[in-house]
Amino acid sequence: MRLSSKQTQIKQHFPVILNLFLLLLLNFHPYTHTHIYIYICMVDLQRKSRKMATPEISARSARLPSDKSHLSVPSSSPVEDASATAAYELYLRLPELASLWNAKAFPEWRNETILKPALQALEITFRFISMGLSDPRPYSNHGEWKRRLESLAMHEVELIALICEDEEEGGGSGAPIVELRSPSGVLTRDRSSQEVWQVPGASPVVSRTSEASLLPRLATWEKSEGIASRILLNIECQMHRCPFTLGLGEPNLAGKPNLEYDLVVRPSDLHSVKKPSSPPSIRNLENETLFTIHQILESWLFVARELLKRIVVRLDGKEWEKAASDCWILEQIWKLLSRVEDLHLLMDPDDFLHLKNQLAIQATPGSSEALCFRSAALLELTRLSNDLKKRVPFILGVEVDPKGGPRVQDAAMILFHKQSRDDGAVSRVHLLQAFQAIEGAMKSFFFAYRQLTVTVMGSLEATGESLAHRFLEPPYFPSLDAAKTFLGEFWRRERGGGGAAAAAFTVNTSASASK
């Protein structure tokens, strides 16, 4: 049926008329200010989206088939292939590594399962630097390998320092540290790596250096002394806010206690699993490179999972600021995982693809899953990071409306809009921001991994639907997303003189907050 010109005019101006009508209601129903204003914003946004839409589709256009079996919907949680996962773990010798990560040698040290595997990942990186600088192949990109591995070690030290800062809060009461200040400054006979120095007016300090770590040895090798000295200076700078230092040969000008690095990391046991469990015929530098990259990756995945456990404990105890601090560390770990994966870009294409076929590294026949999903640790970390969205109502102090109302969204808008917040509210804002930062870092990881797969192995290996679904799926925190959208619309109207609705919204949020 064709509309008359008058009906067409009424239809075009209906949103404006509706807005004016709702503004009049604001003076009589103050309780509904927030919901009416949100509805005004939604109507306005819908009107704008219609202007950008494609031309109207004919009513006679083809319909989708009713048979739902023809529709292919990507799974949000890929099914783990048990045999492929077992082969992956066997190749990396993960059971042996996991025994080192899980060993509780210091029962009173609460942060042992977080800090120890992080230090072991750093130690494996030292081994990687030694291996990269010893590569005799003339076609290897030695300069870029040097820069990338040094940058990786620097970022690992930064993350380790962030984890160690928590020791100030009492988590390090059981950490194995040794006090270096001695009234006499006498060296013990069984520590040839000790040095004594004294600042005028202060007690003598005995500086101890790890005997089993590879970093002090790298500092004495001509090829690596530049990298090693910069890493040691970075350790000195990054550990400045920590209650102890690592004891790897850094200057330790503050005379801090040293961590018993050799007892914690056990470098000798760690380096005993440096060879992949593959046939001797394919034990070459390219194989060792691939093996080492994934050992570093798996070590940090273990750190991230242990950190998530601590986040959950702190959320349950409403320790918002500490939980937020841990969440920001988790976001940085996701970014570090991308840096580790990017090391594949420096592997020689011919050598890597030859090794790929020798190791039979390929997607399972008939499966569209990406190769990264063979890591059970990565799947678990992804699931646990995604599950943080279930904590949002608890943080906001509301329950989810069973009827689907915007209860969580309203609480988020009130929290974000507060002009004067107490410490608890500020900490909760920081926490919610960190949640969304984790989501962004996680989606960036999977997007970067897809591009990496195309570059290293070709686009045929990057056709998995589950991988694309990871970074294309809707926001994990829709209530926070909607709250920020409408809060931005509120400030837009405020700037444009949107008057009564903006003022009423401000009054209502203040009243709701006081309740």
Coordinates of C-alpha atoms in Angstrom, one line a residue:
M1 CA 0.0 0.0 0.0
R2 CA 1.4 3.4 -1.0
L3 CA 1.5 6.1 1.7
S4 CA 0.1 9.6 1.1
S5 CA 2.5 12.6 1.3
K6 CA 1.1 13.6 4.7
Q7 CA 1.6 10.1 6.1
T8 CA 5.1 10.1 4.8
Q9 CA 5.9 13.4 6.5
I10 CA 4.5 12.0 9.8
K11 CA 6.6 8.9 9.5
Q12 CA 9.8 10.9 8.8
H13 CA 9.2 13.2 11.8
F14 CA 8.0 10.5 14.2
P15 CA 11.3 10.0 16.0
V16 CA 11.5 13.8 16.7
I17 CA 7.9 13.9 18.0
L18 CA 8.6 10.9 20.2
N19 CA 11.7 12.5 21.6
L20 CA 9.8 15.7 22.5
F21 CA 7.1 13.7 24.1
L22 CA 9.6 11.7 26.2
L23 CA 11.3 15.0 27.3
L24 CA 8.0 16.3 28.6
L25 CA 7.6 13.1 30.7
L26 CA 10.9 13.7 32.4
N27 CA 9.3 16.5 34.4
F28 CA 6.6 14.2 35.8
H29 CA 8.4 10.8 36.2
P30 CA 11.9 11.4 37.6
Y31 CA 12.4 7.8 38.4
T32 CA 12.5 6.8 34.8
H33 CA 15.1 9.4 33.7
T34 CA 17.8 7.0 32.9
H35 CA 15.7 4.5 30.9
I36 CA 13.9 7.3 28.9
Y37 CA 17.2 8.9 28.1
I38 CA 18.7 5.6 27.0
Y39 CA 15.7 5.0 24.8
I40 CA 16.1 8.5 23.2
C41 CA 19.7 7.6 22.4
M42 CA 18.6 4.3 20.9
V43 CA 15.9 5.8 18.7
D44 CA 18.4 8.4 17.5
L45 CA 21.1 5.8 16.7
Q46 CA 18.5 3.7 14.9
R47 CA 17.5 6.6 12.7
K48 CA 21.2 7.3 11.8
S49 CA 21.8 3.6 11.0
R50 CA 18.8 3.6 8.6
K51 CA 20.3 6.5 6.7
M52 CA 23.5 4.4 6.2
A53 CA 21.6 1.2 5.3
T54 CA 21.5 -0.2 1.8
P55 CA 18.4 0.4 -0.4
E56 CA 15.2 -1.4 0.6
I57 CA 15.1 -5.0 -0.4
S58 CA 12.1 -6.2 -2.3
A59 CA 9.6 -8.3 -0.4
R60 CA 9.9 -10.9 -3.1
S61 CA 13.6 -11.5 -2.7
A62 CA 14.8 -15.0 -2.1
R63 CA 14.5 -16.4 1.4
L64 CA 16.9 -18.4 3.3
P65 CA 16.3 -22.2 3.2
S66 CA 14.3 -23.4 6.2
D67 CA 16.5 -26.5 6.6
K68 CA 19.0 -25.5 9.3
S69 CA 21.3 -28.3 8.4
H70 CA 22.7 -26.3 5.5
L71 CA 23.9 -23.5 7.7
S72 CA 27.5 -23.7 8.9
V73 CA 28.1 -21.9 12.2
P74 CA 31.7 -21.8 13.4
S75 CA 32.2 -23.2 16.9
S76 CA 33.4 -20.7 19.5
S77 CA 35.3 -23.5 21.4
P78 CA 37.2 -25.8 19.1
V79 CA 37.2 -29.4 20.0
E80 CA 40.6 -30.6 21.2
D81 CA 42.1 -33.4 19.1
A82 CA 43.5 -35.7 21.8
S83 CA 46.0 -37.5 19.6
A84 CA 47.4 -34.3 18.1
T85 CA 47.6 -32.7 21.5
A86 CA 49.5 -35.7 22.9
A87 CA 51.9 -35.7 20.0
Y88 CA 52.5 -31.9 20.5
E89 CA 53.2 -32.3 24.2
L90 CA 55.5 -35.3 23.6
Y91 CA 57.5 -33.4 21.0
L92 CA 58.0 -30.5 23.4
R93 CA 58.7 -32.8 26.3
L94 CA 56.0 -30.9 28.2
P95 CA 55.5 -33.6 30.9
E96 CA 59.1 -33.1 32.0
L97 CA 58.8 -29.3 31.9
A98 CA 55.5 -29.4 33.8
S99 CA 57.1 -31.3 36.6
L100 CA 59.6 -28.4 36.9
W101 CA 56.8 -25.8 36.9
N102 CA 54.6 -27.6 39.4
A103 CA 57.4 -28.6 41.9
K104 CA 56.6 -26.9 45.2
A105 CA 60.1 -26.6 46.7
F106 CA 59.1 -23.7 49.0
P107 CA 55.7 -24.4 50.5
E108 CA 55.5 -21.0 52.3
W109 CA 56.1 -19.0 49.1
R110 CA 52.7 -18.2 47.7
N111 CA 53.9 -16.8 44.3
E112 CA 56.2 -19.7 43.5
T113 CA 54.0 -21.2 40.8
I114 CA 53.8 -17.8 39.0
L115 CA 57.3 -16.5 39.3
K116 CA 59.3 -19.7 38.9
P117 CA 58.0 -20.7 35.4
A118 CA 58.4 -17.1 34.3
L119 CA 62.1 -17.2 35.3
Q120 CA 62.4 -20.6 33.6
A121 CA 61.0 -19.0 30.4
L122 CA 63.7 -16.3 30.7
E123 CA 66.4 -18.9 31.2
I124 CA 65.2 -20.8 28.0
T125 CA 65.5 -17.4 26.2
F126 CA 69.1 -17.2 27.3
R127 CA 69.7 -20.6 25.7
F128 CA 67.9 -19.4 22.6
I129 CA 70.3 -16.4 22.4
S130 CA 73.3 -18.7 22.6
M131 CA 71.8 -21.0 20.0
G132 CA 70.9 -18.1 17.6
L133 CA 74.4 -16.5 17.8
S134 CA 76.0 -19.9 17.2
D135 CA 74.0 -20.5 14.0
P136 CA 76.6 -21.2 11.2
R137 CA 74.1 -20.9 8.3
P138 CA 75.1 -18.0 6.1
Y139 CA 71.6 -17.3 4.9
S140 CA 70.1 -17.0 8.5
N141 CA 69.0 -13.4 9.4
H142 CA 71.5 -13.1 12.2
G143 CA 71.0 -9.4 12.8
E144 CA 67.2 -9.6 13.2
W145 CA 67.5 -12.7 15.3
K146 CA 69.8 -10.8 17.6
R147 CA 67.4 -7.8 17.9
R148 CA 64.3 -9.9 18.4
L149 CA 65.7 -12.2 21.0
E150 CA 67.2 -9.3 23.0
S151 CA 63.8 -7.5 22.8
L152 CA 62.0 -10.7 24.0
A153 CA 64.4 -11.0 27.0
M154 CA 63.8 -7.4 27.9
H155 CA 60.0 -7.8 27.9
E156 CA 60.2 -11.0 29.9
V157 CA 62.3 -9.2 32.5
E158 CA 59.8 -6.4 32.6
L159 CA 56.9 -8.9 33.3
I160 CA 59.0 -10.7 35.9
A161 CA 59.6 -7.4 37.7
L162 CA 55.8 -6.7 37.6
I163 CA 55.1 -10.1 39.2
C164 CA 57.9 -9.5 41.8
E165 CA 56.4 -6.2 42.9
D166 CA 53.5 -8.1 44.4
E167 CA 56.1 -9.6 46.8
E168 CA 56.0 -6.3 48.7
E169 CA 52.5 -7.1 49.9
G170 CA 53.7 -10.2 51.8
G171 CA 53.6 -12.8 49.0
G172 CA 57.3 -13.0 49.1
S173 CA 57.6 -13.9 52.8
G174 CA 58.6 -17.4 51.9
A175 CA 60.7 -16.6 48.9
P176 CA 64.2 -18.1 49.0
I177 CA 66.3 -15.0 49.2
V178 CA 69.8 -14.4 50.7
E179 CA 70.7 -11.2 52.5
L180 CA 73.9 -9.9 51.0
R181 CA 75.0 -7.3 53.7
S182 CA 77.7 -8.7 55.9
P183 CA 79.4 -6.9 58.8
S184 CA 82.8 -8.3 57.8
G185 CA 82.3 -8.8 54.0
V186 CA 83.9 -12.2 54.1
L187 CA 83.6 -14.5 51.1
T188 CA 82.5 -18.1 51.6
R189 CA 84.8 -20.7 50.1
D190 CA 82.1 -22.5 48.0
R191 CA 81.0 -19.4 46.0
S192 CA 83.8 -18.4 43.6
S193 CA 81.3 -16.1 41.8
Q194 CA 80.9 -13.8 44.7
E195 CA 82.2 -10.2 44.8
V196 CA 82.6 -7.7 47.7
W197 CA 82.1 -4.0 47.3
Q198 CA 81.4 -1.2 49.7
V199 CA 79.8 2.3 49.4
P200 CA 81.5 4.8 51.8
G201 CA 79.6 5.0 55.0
A202 CA 77.6 1.8 54.4
S203 CA 78.1 -1.9 55.3
P204 CA 80.0 -4.2 52.8
V205 CA 77.8 -5.9 50.3
V206 CA 78.5 -9.4 48.9
S207 CA 77.2 -9.6 45.4
R208 CA 76.4 -13.1 44.4
T209 CA 75.9 -14.3 40.8
S210 CA 74.2 -17.5 39.6
E211 CA 76.6 -20.3 38.8
A212 CA 74.2 -22.4 36.7
S213 CA 72.5 -19.7 34.6
L214 CA 73.6 -19.0 31.0
L215 CA 73.4 -15.2 31.3
P216 CA 76.7 -14.8 33.2
R217 CA 78.4 -17.0 30.6
L218 CA 76.9 -14.9 27.7
A219 CA 78.4 -11.8 29.4
T220 CA 81.9 -13.4 28.9
W221 CA 81.4 -14.4 25.2
E222 CA 82.6 -11.9 22.6
K223 CA 79.5 -12.5 20.4
S224 CA 77.0 -12.0 23.1
E225 CA 78.6 -9.7 25.7
G226 CA 76.8 -6.6 24.3
I227 CA 73.3 -8.3 24.6
A228 CA 74.1 -9.8 28.0
S229 CA 75.3 -6.4 29.4
R230 CA 72.1 -4.7 28.2
I231 CA 70.0 -7.4 29.7
L232 CA 71.8 -7.1 33.0
L233 CA 71.3 -3.3 33.1
N234 CA 67.6 -3.8 32.3
I235 CA 67.3 -6.3 35.2
E236 CA 68.9 -3.6 37.5
C237 CA 66.4 -1.0 36.3
Q238 CA 63.3 -3.1 36.2
M239 CA 63.9 -4.7 39.7
H240 CA 64.3 -1.3 41.3
R241 CA 60.7 -1.4 42.8
C242 CA 61.0 -5.0 43.9
P243 CA 62.0 -6.3 47.4
F244 CA 64.9 -8.4 45.9
T245 CA 66.8 -8.8 42.7
L246 CA 67.5 -11.9 40.6
G247 CA 71.2 -12.5 41.3
L248 CA 72.2 -13.0 37.7
G249 CA 75.2 -10.6 37.8
E250 CA 73.4 -7.3 37.6
P251 CA 75.1 -4.4 39.5
N252 CA 72.6 -4.4 42.4
L253 CA 73.6 -0.9 43.4
A254 CA 70.9 -0.8 46.0
G255 CA 72.3 -3.8 47.8
K256 CA 69.1 -5.7 47.7
P257 CA 68.8 -9.4 48.8
N258 CA 69.3 -11.9 46.0
L259 CA 66.8 -14.5 45.0
E260 CA 68.3 -18.0 45.2
Y261 CA 68.1 -18.2 41.4
D262 CA 69.8 -21.6 41.0
L263 CA 67.5 -23.2 43.7
V264 CA 64.3 -21.8 42.2
V265 CA 65.0 -22.1 38.4
R266 CA 67.2 -25.2 38.5
P267 CA 68.9 -24.3 35.2
S268 CA 70.7 -27.7 35.0
D269 CA 67.5 -29.6 35.1
L270 CA 65.8 -27.1 32.7
H271 CA 68.6 -27.4 30.1
S272 CA 68.4 -31.2 30.3
V273 CA 65.2 -31.0 28.3
K274 CA 66.6 -28.8 25.5
K275 CA 66.4 -31.4 22.8
P276 CA 63.1 -32.3 21.1
S277 CA 61.9 -35.9 21.2
S278 CA 62.1 -36.4 17.5
P279 CA 64.1 -38.9 15.4
P280 CA 67.9 -38.2 15.3
S281 CA 67.7 -37.8 11.6
I282 CA 65.8 -34.5 11.9
R283 CA 67.6 -33.0 14.9
N284 CA 68.9 -29.8 13.3
L285 CA 69.0 -26.1 14.1
E286 CA 65.6 -25.5 12.5
N287 CA 64.1 -28.2 14.7
E288 CA 65.7 -26.9 17.8
T289 CA 64.5 -23.3 17.0
L290 CA 60.9 -24.5 16.6
F291 CA 61.2 -26.6 19.8
T292 CA 62.6 -23.7 21.8
I293 CA 60.0 -21.1 20.6
H294 CA 57.2 -23.4 21.8
Q295 CA 58.9 -24.2 25.1
I296 CA 59.0 -20.5 25.9
L297 CA 55.4 -20.1 24.7
E298 CA 54.1 -23.0 26.9
S299 CA 56.0 -21.6 30.0
W300 CA 54.3 -18.3 29.7
L301 CA 50.9 -20.0 29.1
F302 CA 51.4 -21.8 32.5
V303 CA 52.3 -18.4 34.1
A304 CA 49.1 -16.9 32.7
R305 CA 46.9 -19.7 34.0
E306 CA 48.4 -19.5 37.5
L307 CA 47.9 -15.7 37.4
L308 CA 44.2 -16.2 36.5
K309 CA 43.8 -18.4 39.5
R310 CA 45.1 -15.6 41.7
I311 CA 42.9 -13.1 39.9
V312 CA 39.8 -15.2 40.8
V313 CA 40.9 -15.4 44.5
R314 CA 41.3 -11.7 44.6
L315 CA 38.0 -11.0 42.9
D316 CA 36.3 -13.3 45.5
G317 CA 37.9 -11.3 48.2
K318 CA 36.9 -7.9 46.6
E319 CA 40.6 -6.9 46.3
W320 CA 39.8 -4.8 43.3
E321 CA 43.0 -2.9 42.9
K322 CA 45.2 -6.0 43.2
A323 CA 43.0 -7.9 40.8
A324 CA 43.2 -5.0 38.4
S325 CA 47.0 -5.0 38.6
D326 CA 47.1 -8.8 37.9
C327 CA 44.7 -8.3 34.9
W328 CA 47.0 -5.7 33.4
I329 CA 49.9 -8.2 33.8
L330 CA 47.7 -10.8 32.0
E331 CA 47.1 -8.4 29.1
Q332 CA 50.9 -8.0 28.8
I333 CA 51.4 -11.7 28.8
W334 CA 48.9 -12.1 25.8
K335 CA 51.0 -9.5 24.0
L336 CA 54.2 -11.3 24.9
L337 CA 52.7 -14.5 23.4
S338 CA 52.3 -12.7 20.1
R339 CA 56.0 -11.7 20.3
V340 CA 57.0 -15.3 20.8
E341 CA 54.9 -16.5 17.9
D342 CA 56.4 -13.8 15.7
L343 CA 59.8 -15.5 15.9
H344 CA 58.5 -18.0 13.4
L345 CA 58.8 -15.2 10.8
L346 CA 62.6 -15.3 11.0
M347 CA 62.8 -19.1 10.2
D348 CA 64.1 -19.9 6.7
P349 CA 61.0 -20.8 4.5
D350 CA 62.6 -23.8 2.8
D351 CA 64.1 -25.2 6.0
F352 CA 60.9 -24.7 8.0
L353 CA 58.6 -26.2 5.3
H354 CA 60.9 -29.2 5.0
L355 CA 60.9 -29.6 8.7
K356 CA 57.1 -29.2 8.7
N357 CA 56.7 -32.2 6.4
Q358 CA 59.3 -34.3 8.3
L359 CA 57.4 -33.7 11.6
A360 CA 54.0 -34.1 9.8
I361 CA 52.8 -30.8 11.1
Q362 CA 49.5 -30.3 9.4
A363 CA 45.9 -29.9 10.2
T364 CA 44.0 -33.0 10.9
P365 CA 42.4 -34.4 7.7
G366 CA 38.8 -33.1 7.5
S367 CA 39.4 -30.6 10.3
S368 CA 39.5 -26.8 10.0
E369 CA 41.2 -26.2 13.3
A370 CA 44.3 -24.1 13.5
L371 CA 47.5 -25.7 14.6
C372 CA 47.7 -23.4 17.7
F373 CA 44.7 -25.3 19.1
R374 CA 46.8 -28.3 19.7
S375 CA 48.0 -26.6 22.8
A376 CA 45.7 -27.6 25.6
A377 CA 47.2 -24.8 27.7
L378 CA 46.2 -22.1 25.1
L379 CA 42.7 -23.4 24.9
E380 CA 42.3 -23.4 28.7
L381 CA 43.8 -19.9 29.0
T382 CA 41.4 -18.6 26.3
R383 CA 38.4 -20.1 28.1
L384 CA 39.5 -18.7 31.5
S385 CA 40.1 -15.3 30.0
N386 CA 36.7 -15.4 28.4
D387 CA 35.0 -16.4 31.6
L388 CA 36.0 -13.1 33.3
K389 CA 32.8 -11.7 31.7
K390 CA 30.8 -13.7 34.2
R391 CA 32.4 -11.6 37.0
V392 CA 31.1 -8.2 35.8
P393 CA 27.7 -8.2 37.6
F394 CA 29.5 -9.2 40.9
I395 CA 32.0 -6.3 40.4
L396 CA 29.1 -3.9 39.7
G397 CA 27.1 -5.1 42.7
V398 CA 24.0 -6.1 40.8
E399 CA 22.4 -9.3 39.6
V400 CA 21.6 -10.1 36.0
D401 CA 18.0 -9.3 35.2
P402 CA 16.2 -12.6 34.3
K403 CA 13.9 -10.7 32.0
G404 CA 16.8 -9.3 30.0
G405 CA 16.6 -5.7 31.3
P406 CA 19.6 -3.3 31.2
R407 CA 20.3 -3.7 34.9
V408 CA 24.0 -4.4 34.5
Q409 CA 24.3 -1.8 31.8
D410 CA 22.7 0.9 34.0
A411 CA 25.1 0.0 36.9
A412 CA 28.1 0.3 34.6
M413 CA 26.9 3.7 33.3
I414 CA 26.5 5.0 36.8
L415 CA 30.0 3.8 37.8
F416 CA 31.7 5.2 34.7
H417 CA 29.8 8.6 35.0
K418 CA 30.6 9.3 38.6
Q419 CA 32.5 12.6 38.9
S420 CA 33.8 12.0 42.4
R421 CA 34.5 8.3 43.1
D422 CA 35.7 6.7 46.3
D423 CA 38.7 4.4 46.2
G424 CA 36.6 1.3 45.7
A425 CA 34.8 2.7 42.7
V426 CA 38.0 3.9 41.1
S427 CA 39.5 0.4 41.6
R428 CA 36.5 -1.2 40.0
V429 CA 36.7 1.1 37.0
H430 CA 40.4 0.1 36.6
L431 CA 39.4 -3.5 36.8
L432 CA 36.7 -3.3 34.2
Q433 CA 39.0 -1.4 31.9
A434 CA 41.6 -4.2 32.4
F435 CA 39.0 -6.9 31.5
Q436 CA 38.4 -5.2 28.2
A437 CA 42.1 -4.8 27.6
I438 CA 42.5 -8.6 28.0
E439 CA 39.8 -9.1 25.5
G440 CA 41.6 -6.8 23.0
A441 CA 45.0 -8.5 23.5
M442 CA 43.5 -12.0 23.2
K443 CA 41.7 -11.2 19.9
S444 CA 44.8 -9.5 18.6
F445 CA 46.8 -12.6 19.4
F446 CA 44.5 -14.8 17.3
F447 CA 44.3 -12.3 14.4
A448 CA 48.1 -12.0 14.4
Y449 CA 48.4 -15.8 14.5
R450 CA 46.2 -16.1 11.5
Q451 CA 48.4 -13.7 9.5
L452 CA 51.5 -15.4 10.8
T453 CA 50.2 -18.8 9.5
V454 CA 49.6 -17.3 6.1
T455 CA 53.1 -15.8 6.0
V456 CA 54.9 -18.9 7.2
M457 CA 52.9 -21.8 5.8
G458 CA 50.6 -20.3 3.2
S459 CA 46.9 -19.3 3.2
L460 CA 45.7 -23.0 2.9
E461 CA 46.7 -23.6 6.5
A462 CA 44.8 -20.5 7.7
T463 CA 41.3 -21.5 6.6
G464 CA 40.1 -22.6 10.0
E465 CA 36.7 -21.1 11.0
S466 CA 37.4 -21.4 14.7
L467 CA 40.5 -19.2 14.4
A468 CA 38.7 -16.5 12.5
H469 CA 35.8 -16.7 15.0
R470 CA 38.1 -15.9 17.9
F471 CA 38.7 -12.3 16.7
L472 CA 35.4 -11.8 14.8
E473 CA 33.0 -12.7 17.6
P474 CA 31.0 -10.0 19.4
P475 CA 32.3 -8.1 22.4
Y476 CA 32.8 -10.3 25.5
F477 CA 31.4 -7.5 27.7
P478 CA 28.3 -6.2 25.9
S479 CA 27.0 -4.4 29.0
L480 CA 30.2 -2.4 29.3
D481 CA 30.2 -1.8 25.6
A482 CA 26.6 -0.5 25.6
A483 CA 27.3 1.6 28.7
K484 CA 30.2 3.4 27.1
T485 CA 28.2 3.9 23.9
F486 CA 25.3 5.6 25.6
L487 CA 27.7 7.6 27.9
G488 CA 29.4 8.9 24.8
E489 CA 26.0 9.8 23.3
F490 CA 25.2 11.6 26.6
W491 CA 28.3 13.8 26.4
R492 CA 27.7 14.4 22.7
R493 CA 24.2 15.8 23.5
E494 CA 25.7 17.7 26.4
R495 CA 28.2 19.4 24.1
G496 CA 25.5 20.2 21.6
G497 CA 23.2 21.8 24.2
G498 CA 21.0 18.7 24.6
G499 CA 19.8 20.3 27.7
A500 CA 17.0 18.8 29.8
A501 CA 17.7 15.2 29.1
A502 CA 21.4 15.5 29.9
A503 CA 20.7 17.4 33.1
A504 CA 18.0 14.9 34.1
F505 CA 20.4 12.0 33.4
T506 CA 23.1 13.6 35.6
V507 CA 20.6 14.1 38.5
N508 CA 19.3 10.6 38.2
T509 CA 22.7 8.9 38.2
S510 CA 23.6 10.8 41.3
A511 CA 20.4 9.8 43.0
S512 CA 20.9 6.1 42.0
A513 CA 24.5 6.2 43.3
S514 CA 23.4 7.6 46.7
K515 CA 20.9 4.7 47.0

